[in-house]
Short mmCIF file of C-alpha atoms in Angstrom, two decimals:
data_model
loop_
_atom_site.label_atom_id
_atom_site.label_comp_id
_atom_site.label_asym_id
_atom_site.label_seq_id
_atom_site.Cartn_x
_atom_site.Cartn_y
_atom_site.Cartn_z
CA UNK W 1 88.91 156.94 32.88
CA UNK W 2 87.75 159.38 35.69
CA UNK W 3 87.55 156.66 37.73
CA UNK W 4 91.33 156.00 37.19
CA UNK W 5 92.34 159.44 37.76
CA UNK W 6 90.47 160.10 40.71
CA UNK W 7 92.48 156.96 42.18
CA UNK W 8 95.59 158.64 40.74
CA UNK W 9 95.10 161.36 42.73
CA UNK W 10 93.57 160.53 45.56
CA UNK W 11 96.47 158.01 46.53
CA UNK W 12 98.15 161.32 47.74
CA UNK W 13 95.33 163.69 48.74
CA UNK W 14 91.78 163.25 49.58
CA UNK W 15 88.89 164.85 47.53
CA UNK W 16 85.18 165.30 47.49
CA UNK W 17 83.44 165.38 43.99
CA UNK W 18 83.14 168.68 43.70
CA UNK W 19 86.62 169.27 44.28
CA UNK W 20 87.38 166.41 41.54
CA UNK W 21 85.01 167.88 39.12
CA UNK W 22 87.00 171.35 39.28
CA UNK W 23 90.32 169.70 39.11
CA UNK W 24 88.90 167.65 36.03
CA UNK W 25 87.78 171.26 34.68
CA UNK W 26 91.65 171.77 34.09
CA UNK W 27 92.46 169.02 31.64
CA UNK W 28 91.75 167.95 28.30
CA UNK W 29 91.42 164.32 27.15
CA UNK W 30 93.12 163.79 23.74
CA UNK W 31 93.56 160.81 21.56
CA UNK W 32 96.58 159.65 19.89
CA UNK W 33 96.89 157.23 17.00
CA UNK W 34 100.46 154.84 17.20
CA UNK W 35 103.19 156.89 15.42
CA UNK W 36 101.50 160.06 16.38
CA UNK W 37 103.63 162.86 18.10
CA UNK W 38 102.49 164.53 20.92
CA UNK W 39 105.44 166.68 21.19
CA UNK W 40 108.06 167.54 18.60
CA UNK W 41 111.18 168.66 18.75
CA UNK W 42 111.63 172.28 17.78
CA UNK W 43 107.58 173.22 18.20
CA UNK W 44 106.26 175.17 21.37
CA UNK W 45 105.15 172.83 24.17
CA UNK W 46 101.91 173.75 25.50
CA UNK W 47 100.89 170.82 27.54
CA UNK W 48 102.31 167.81 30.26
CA UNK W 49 100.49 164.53 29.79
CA UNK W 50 98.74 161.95 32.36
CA UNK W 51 98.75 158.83 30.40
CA UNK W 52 95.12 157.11 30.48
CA UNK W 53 96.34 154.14 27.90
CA UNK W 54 98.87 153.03 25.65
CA UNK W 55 102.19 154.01 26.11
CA UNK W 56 104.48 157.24 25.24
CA UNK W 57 108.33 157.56 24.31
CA UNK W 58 110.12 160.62 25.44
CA UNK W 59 113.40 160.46 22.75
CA UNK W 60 116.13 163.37 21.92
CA UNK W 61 118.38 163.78 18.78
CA UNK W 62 121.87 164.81 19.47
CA UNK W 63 124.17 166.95 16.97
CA UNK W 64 125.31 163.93 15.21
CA UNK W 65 121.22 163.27 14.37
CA UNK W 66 120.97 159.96 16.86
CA UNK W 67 117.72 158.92 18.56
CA UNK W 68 118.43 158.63 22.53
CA UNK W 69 115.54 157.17 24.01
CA UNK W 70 115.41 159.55 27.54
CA UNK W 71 112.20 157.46 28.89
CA UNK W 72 109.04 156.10 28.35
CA UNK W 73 105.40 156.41 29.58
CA UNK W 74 102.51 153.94 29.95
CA UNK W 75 99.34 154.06 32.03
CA UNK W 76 99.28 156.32 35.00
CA UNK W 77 102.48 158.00 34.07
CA UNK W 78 102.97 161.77 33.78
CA UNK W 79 105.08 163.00 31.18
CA UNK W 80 106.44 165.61 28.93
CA UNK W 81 109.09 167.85 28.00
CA UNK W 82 109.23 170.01 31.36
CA UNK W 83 112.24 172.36 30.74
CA UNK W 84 110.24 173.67 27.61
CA UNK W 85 106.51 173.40 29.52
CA UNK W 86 107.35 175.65 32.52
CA UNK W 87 109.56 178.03 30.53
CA UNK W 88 107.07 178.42 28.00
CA UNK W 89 109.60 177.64 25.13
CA UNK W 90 110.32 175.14 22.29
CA UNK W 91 110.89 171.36 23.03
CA UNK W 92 114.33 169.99 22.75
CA UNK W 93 112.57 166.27 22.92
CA UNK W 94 110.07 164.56 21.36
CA UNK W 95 106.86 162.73 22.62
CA UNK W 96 105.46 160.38 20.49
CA UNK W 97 103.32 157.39 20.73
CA UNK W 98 104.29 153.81 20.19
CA UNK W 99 100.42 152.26 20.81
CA UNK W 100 97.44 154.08 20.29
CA UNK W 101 97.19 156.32 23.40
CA UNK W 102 94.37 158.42 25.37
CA UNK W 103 95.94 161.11 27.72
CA UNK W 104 94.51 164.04 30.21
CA UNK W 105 96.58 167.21 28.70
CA UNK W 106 97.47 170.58 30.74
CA UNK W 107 98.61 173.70 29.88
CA UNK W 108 100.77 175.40 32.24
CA UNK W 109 97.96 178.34 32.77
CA UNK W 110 95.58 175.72 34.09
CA UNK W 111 98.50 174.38 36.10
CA UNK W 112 99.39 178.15 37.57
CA UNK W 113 95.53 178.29 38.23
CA UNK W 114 94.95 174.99 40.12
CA UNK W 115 97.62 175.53 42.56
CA UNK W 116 96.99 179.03 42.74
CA UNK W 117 92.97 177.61 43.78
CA UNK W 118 93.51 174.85 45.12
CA UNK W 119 96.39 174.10 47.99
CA UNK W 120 95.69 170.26 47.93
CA UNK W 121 96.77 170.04 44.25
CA UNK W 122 100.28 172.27 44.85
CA UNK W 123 100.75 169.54 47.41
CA UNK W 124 99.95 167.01 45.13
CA UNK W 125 102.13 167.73 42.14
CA UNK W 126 104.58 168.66 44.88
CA UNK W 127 104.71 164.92 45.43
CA UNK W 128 104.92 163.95 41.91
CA UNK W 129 107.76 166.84 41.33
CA UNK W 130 109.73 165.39 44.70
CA UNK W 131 109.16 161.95 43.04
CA UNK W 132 109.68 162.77 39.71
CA UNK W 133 113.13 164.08 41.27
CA UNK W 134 114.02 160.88 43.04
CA UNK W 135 113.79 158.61 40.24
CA UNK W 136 115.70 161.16 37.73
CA UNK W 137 118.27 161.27 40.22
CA UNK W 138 118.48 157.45 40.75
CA UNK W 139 118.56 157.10 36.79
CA UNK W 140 121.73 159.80 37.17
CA UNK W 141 123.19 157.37 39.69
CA UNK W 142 122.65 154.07 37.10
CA UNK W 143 123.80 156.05 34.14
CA UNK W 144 127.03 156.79 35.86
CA UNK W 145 127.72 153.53 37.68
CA UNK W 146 126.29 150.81 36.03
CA UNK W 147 126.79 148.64 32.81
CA UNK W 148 124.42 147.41 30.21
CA UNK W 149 123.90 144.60 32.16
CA UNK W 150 122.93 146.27 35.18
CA UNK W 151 120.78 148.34 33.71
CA UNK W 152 119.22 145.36 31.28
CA UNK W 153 118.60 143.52 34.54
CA UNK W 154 117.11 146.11 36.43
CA UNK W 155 114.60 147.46 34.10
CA UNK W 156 113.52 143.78 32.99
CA UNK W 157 112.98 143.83 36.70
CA UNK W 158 110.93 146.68 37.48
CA UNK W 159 109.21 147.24 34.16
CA UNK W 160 108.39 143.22 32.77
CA UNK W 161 105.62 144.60 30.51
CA UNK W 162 107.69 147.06 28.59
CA UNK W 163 109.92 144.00 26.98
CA UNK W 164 106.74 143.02 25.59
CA UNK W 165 105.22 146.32 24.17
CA UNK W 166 108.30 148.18 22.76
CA UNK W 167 110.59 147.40 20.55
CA UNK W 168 114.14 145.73 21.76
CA UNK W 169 116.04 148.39 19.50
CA UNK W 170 113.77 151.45 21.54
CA UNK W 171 114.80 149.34 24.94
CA UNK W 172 118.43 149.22 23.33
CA UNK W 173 118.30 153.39 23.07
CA UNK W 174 117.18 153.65 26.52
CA UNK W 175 120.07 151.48 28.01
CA UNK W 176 122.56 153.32 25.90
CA UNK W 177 123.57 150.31 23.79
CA UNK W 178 123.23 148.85 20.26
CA UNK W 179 120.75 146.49 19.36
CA UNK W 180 122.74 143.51 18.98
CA UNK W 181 124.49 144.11 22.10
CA UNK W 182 120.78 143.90 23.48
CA UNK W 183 120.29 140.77 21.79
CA UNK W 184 123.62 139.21 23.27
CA UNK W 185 122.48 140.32 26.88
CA UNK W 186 119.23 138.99 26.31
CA UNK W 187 120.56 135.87 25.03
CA UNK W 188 122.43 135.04 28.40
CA UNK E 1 122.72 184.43 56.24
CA UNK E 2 119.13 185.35 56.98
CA UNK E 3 119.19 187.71 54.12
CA UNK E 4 120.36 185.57 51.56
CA UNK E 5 118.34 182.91 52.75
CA UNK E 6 115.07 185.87 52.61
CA UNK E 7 116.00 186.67 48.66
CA UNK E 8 116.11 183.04 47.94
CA UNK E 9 112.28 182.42 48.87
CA UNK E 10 111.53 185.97 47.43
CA UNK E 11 112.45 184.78 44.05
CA UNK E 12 109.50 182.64 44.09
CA UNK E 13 107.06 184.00 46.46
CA UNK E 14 106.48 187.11 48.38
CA UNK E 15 106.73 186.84 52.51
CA UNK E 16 105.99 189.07 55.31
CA UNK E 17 108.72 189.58 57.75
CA UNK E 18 106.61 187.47 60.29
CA UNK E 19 106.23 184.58 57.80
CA UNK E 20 109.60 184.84 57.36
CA UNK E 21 110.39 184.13 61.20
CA UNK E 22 108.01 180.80 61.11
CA UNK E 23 109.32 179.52 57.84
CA UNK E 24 113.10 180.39 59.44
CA UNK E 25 111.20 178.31 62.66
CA UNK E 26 111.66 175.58 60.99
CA UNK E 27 115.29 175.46 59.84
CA UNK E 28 118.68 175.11 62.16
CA UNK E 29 121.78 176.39 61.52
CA UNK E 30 124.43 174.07 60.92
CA UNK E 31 128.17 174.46 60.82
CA UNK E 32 130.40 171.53 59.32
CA UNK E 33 134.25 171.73 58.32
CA UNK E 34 136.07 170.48 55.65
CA UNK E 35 135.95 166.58 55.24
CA UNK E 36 133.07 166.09 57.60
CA UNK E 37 129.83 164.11 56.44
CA UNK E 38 126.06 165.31 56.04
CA UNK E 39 125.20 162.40 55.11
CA UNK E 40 126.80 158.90 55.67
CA UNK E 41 125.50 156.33 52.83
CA UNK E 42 124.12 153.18 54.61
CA UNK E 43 122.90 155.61 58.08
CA UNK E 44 119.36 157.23 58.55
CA UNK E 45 118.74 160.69 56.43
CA UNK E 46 117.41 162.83 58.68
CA UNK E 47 117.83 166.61 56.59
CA UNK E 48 117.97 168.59 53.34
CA UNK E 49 120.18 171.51 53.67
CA UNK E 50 120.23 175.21 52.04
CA UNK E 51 123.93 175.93 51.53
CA UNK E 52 124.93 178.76 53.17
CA UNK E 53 128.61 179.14 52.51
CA UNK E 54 131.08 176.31 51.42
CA UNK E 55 130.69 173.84 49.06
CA UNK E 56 129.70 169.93 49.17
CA UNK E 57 130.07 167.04 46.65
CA UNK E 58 127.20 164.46 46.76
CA UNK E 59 128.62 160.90 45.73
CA UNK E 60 127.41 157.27 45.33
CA UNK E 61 129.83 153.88 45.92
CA UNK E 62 128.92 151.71 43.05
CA UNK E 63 128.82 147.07 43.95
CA UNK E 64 132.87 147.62 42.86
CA UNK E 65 133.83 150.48 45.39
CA UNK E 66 133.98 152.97 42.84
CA UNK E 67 132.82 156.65 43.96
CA UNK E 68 131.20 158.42 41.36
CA UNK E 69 130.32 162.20 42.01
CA UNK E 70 126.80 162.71 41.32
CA UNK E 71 127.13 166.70 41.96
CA UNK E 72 128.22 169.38 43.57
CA UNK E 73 126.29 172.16 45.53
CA UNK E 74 127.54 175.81 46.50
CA UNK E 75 125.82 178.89 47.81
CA UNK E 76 122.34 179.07 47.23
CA UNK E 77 121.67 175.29 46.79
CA UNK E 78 119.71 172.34 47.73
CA UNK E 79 121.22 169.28 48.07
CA UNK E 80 120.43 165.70 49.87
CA UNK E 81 119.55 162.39 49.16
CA UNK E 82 116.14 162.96 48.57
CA UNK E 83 114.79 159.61 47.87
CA UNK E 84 116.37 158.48 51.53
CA UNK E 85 114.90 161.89 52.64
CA UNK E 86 111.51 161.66 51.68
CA UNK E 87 111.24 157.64 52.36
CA UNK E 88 112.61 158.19 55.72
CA UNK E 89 115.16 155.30 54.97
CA UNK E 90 118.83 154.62 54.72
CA UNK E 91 121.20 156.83 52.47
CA UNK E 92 122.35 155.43 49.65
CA UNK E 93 124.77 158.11 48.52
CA UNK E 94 126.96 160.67 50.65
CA UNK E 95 127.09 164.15 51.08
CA UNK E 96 130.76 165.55 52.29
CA UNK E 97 131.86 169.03 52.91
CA UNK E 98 134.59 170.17 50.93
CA UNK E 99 135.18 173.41 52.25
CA UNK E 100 134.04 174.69 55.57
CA UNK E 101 130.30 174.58 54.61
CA UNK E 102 127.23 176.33 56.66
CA UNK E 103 123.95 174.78 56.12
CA UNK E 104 120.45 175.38 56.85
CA UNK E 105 118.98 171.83 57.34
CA UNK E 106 115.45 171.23 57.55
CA UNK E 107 113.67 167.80 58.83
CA UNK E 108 110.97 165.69 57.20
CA UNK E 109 108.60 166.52 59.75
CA UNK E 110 109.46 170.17 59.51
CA UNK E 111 109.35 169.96 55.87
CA UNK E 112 105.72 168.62 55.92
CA UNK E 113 104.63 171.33 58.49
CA UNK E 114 105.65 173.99 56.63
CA UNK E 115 104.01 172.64 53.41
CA UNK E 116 100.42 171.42 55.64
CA UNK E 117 100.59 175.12 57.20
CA UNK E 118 101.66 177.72 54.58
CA UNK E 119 100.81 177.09 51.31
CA UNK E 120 103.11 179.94 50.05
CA UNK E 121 106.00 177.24 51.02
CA UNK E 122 104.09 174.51 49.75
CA UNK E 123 104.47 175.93 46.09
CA UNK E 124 107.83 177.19 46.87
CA UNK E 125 109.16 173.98 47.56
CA UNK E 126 107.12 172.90 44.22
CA UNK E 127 109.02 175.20 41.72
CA UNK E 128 112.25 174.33 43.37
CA UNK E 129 111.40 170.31 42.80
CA UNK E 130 110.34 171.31 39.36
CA UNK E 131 112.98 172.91 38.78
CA UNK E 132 115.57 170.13 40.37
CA UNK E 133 113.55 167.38 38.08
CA UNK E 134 114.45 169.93 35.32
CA UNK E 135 117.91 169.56 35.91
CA UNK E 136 118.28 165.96 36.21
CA UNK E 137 116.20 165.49 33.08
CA UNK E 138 119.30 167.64 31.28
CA UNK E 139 121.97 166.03 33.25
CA UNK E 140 120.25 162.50 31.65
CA UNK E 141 120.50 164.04 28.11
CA UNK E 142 123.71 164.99 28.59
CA UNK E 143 125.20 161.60 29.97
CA UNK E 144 123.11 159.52 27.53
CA UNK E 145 124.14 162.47 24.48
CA UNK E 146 127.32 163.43 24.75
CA UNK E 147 130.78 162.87 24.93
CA UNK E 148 133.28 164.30 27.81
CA UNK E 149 134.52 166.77 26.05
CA UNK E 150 131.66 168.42 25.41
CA UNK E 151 130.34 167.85 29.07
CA UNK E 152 133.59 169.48 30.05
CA UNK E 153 133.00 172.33 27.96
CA UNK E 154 129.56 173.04 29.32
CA UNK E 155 130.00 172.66 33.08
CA UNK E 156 133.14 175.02 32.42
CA UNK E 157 130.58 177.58 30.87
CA UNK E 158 128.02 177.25 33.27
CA UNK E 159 129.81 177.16 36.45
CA UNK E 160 133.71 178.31 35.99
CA UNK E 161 134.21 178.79 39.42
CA UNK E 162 133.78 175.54 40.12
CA UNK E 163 137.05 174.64 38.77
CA UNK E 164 139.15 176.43 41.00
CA UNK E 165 136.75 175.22 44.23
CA UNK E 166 137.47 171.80 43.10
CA UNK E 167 140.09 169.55 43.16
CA UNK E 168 139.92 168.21 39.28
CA UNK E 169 140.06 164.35 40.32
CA UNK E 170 136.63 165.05 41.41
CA UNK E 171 135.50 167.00 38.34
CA UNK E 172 136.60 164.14 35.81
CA UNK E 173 134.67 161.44 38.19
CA UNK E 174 131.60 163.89 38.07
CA UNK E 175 132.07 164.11 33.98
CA UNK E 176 132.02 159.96 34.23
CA UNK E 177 135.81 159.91 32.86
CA UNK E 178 139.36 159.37 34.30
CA UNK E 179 141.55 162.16 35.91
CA UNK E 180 144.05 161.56 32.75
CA UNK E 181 141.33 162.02 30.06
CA UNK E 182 140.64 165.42 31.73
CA UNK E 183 144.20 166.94 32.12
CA UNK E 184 143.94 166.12 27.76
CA UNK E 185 140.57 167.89 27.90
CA UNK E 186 141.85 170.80 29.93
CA UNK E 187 145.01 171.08 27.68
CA UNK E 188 143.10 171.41 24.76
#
């Protein structure tokens, strides 16, 4: 697992093990059964997640009480409800876990401290903010000018392994569709 | 302009009047009028910019020629097309003055000498990315969550001005519906 994260990190900025073993003084690893929550709606978030294995989904419940899927989370993914993490307040999603999932865990003081210590690791979540950024806007972008289709097409592109490991009416939430218009696109 | 520009970092981080002249070192002044581009989709993307004064509409030409306005920025506010930005590669969307807009525009290069140099910058430039990813995160809830109307009713709350800076054919492409469904909206 260090091993892993150590890669994770060092694909942006190089460290010596010293400097890895203080970073690695910031997290906490945590184990999560399937089903489990991480985060739930409602409940002060205290942590963001690096996902070691399994695989998270990140889902919020509108007025009417419907699931919307927002995203999910597998191995080497960051996630969690940031609006609530870096304002210190209550999550408006949940986090939950669809496989039985390790993570690293943060709290936002040992965030504040690292890049308060340590300039390489601003820089480095700097990247994963500026990245994190890009691919929110470009799901802004599909939301607004894509169909189902599109959107069906383009995630079975990028993301092959998540048809097999979540269930088609989770994928169906996170394309904004029904499950049995899923089922007709994947019948095509 | 150097004021404003001098409270906007202050919000985050405290500078000395010399670190204020090498951070403003790395910024040009940039003057555009009404209708001209910042950003051409399909050409290089060369600059973020700081808006000054004047407003701009960022907006994305879906397979079908549709334009679809993916937002708006006004005094005070960031705005590109980051992934083109950071990837050093084509745009994909386009950024268009509509008002006479001054910008502060900042390069790549520039961008990653200011973070390599001063890490003050470095973790201003960090809460500002959190703080976009933030955004888009809600602007995803919203688009997968809710219906016009109440998109309507929440960009009126949040930024009224807006619509009387904006001509309302852009507003009802930004809030994903037709200029007719928002003259019923607005009537309401």
């Amino acid at each position: 697992m260090e091993k892993l994260f150590r890669d994770h990190i060092e694909k942006i900025v190089a460290i010596t093990d010293d400097e890895f073993k203080y970073i690695m003084s910031h997290f906490s690893l945590m184990n999560f059964k399937k089903r489990d929550f991480l985060i739930r709606e409602g409940e002060p978030v205290k942590y963001v997640f690096w996902v070691v294995s399994g695989l998270l989904k990140l889902d919020y419940q509108d007025a009417s009480g419907r699931q919307h899927v927002v995203a999910f989370a597998m191995e080497d993914w960051w996630e969690g409800d940031y609006h609530a993490f870096f304002n210190q307040s209550f999550a408006t999603m949940s986090l939950q876990a669809l496989e039985n999932t390790q993570v690293l865990s943060m709290t936002l003081h040992d965030y504040n401290a690292l890049c308060r210590n340590f300039p390489k690791m601003t820089y480095f979540f700097l990247e994963k903010a500026n990245r994190g950024h890009i691919s929110s806007q470009q799901r802004i972008l599909e939301l607004i000018s894509t169909n189902a289709k599109e959107r069906y097409d383009k995630l079975l592109q990028r993301y092959p392994i998540l048809f097999q490991r979540v269930p088609h009416t989770l994928i169906a939430s996170y394309l904004g569709v029904t499950r049995e218009t899923l089922s007709r696109l994947t019948a095509q």
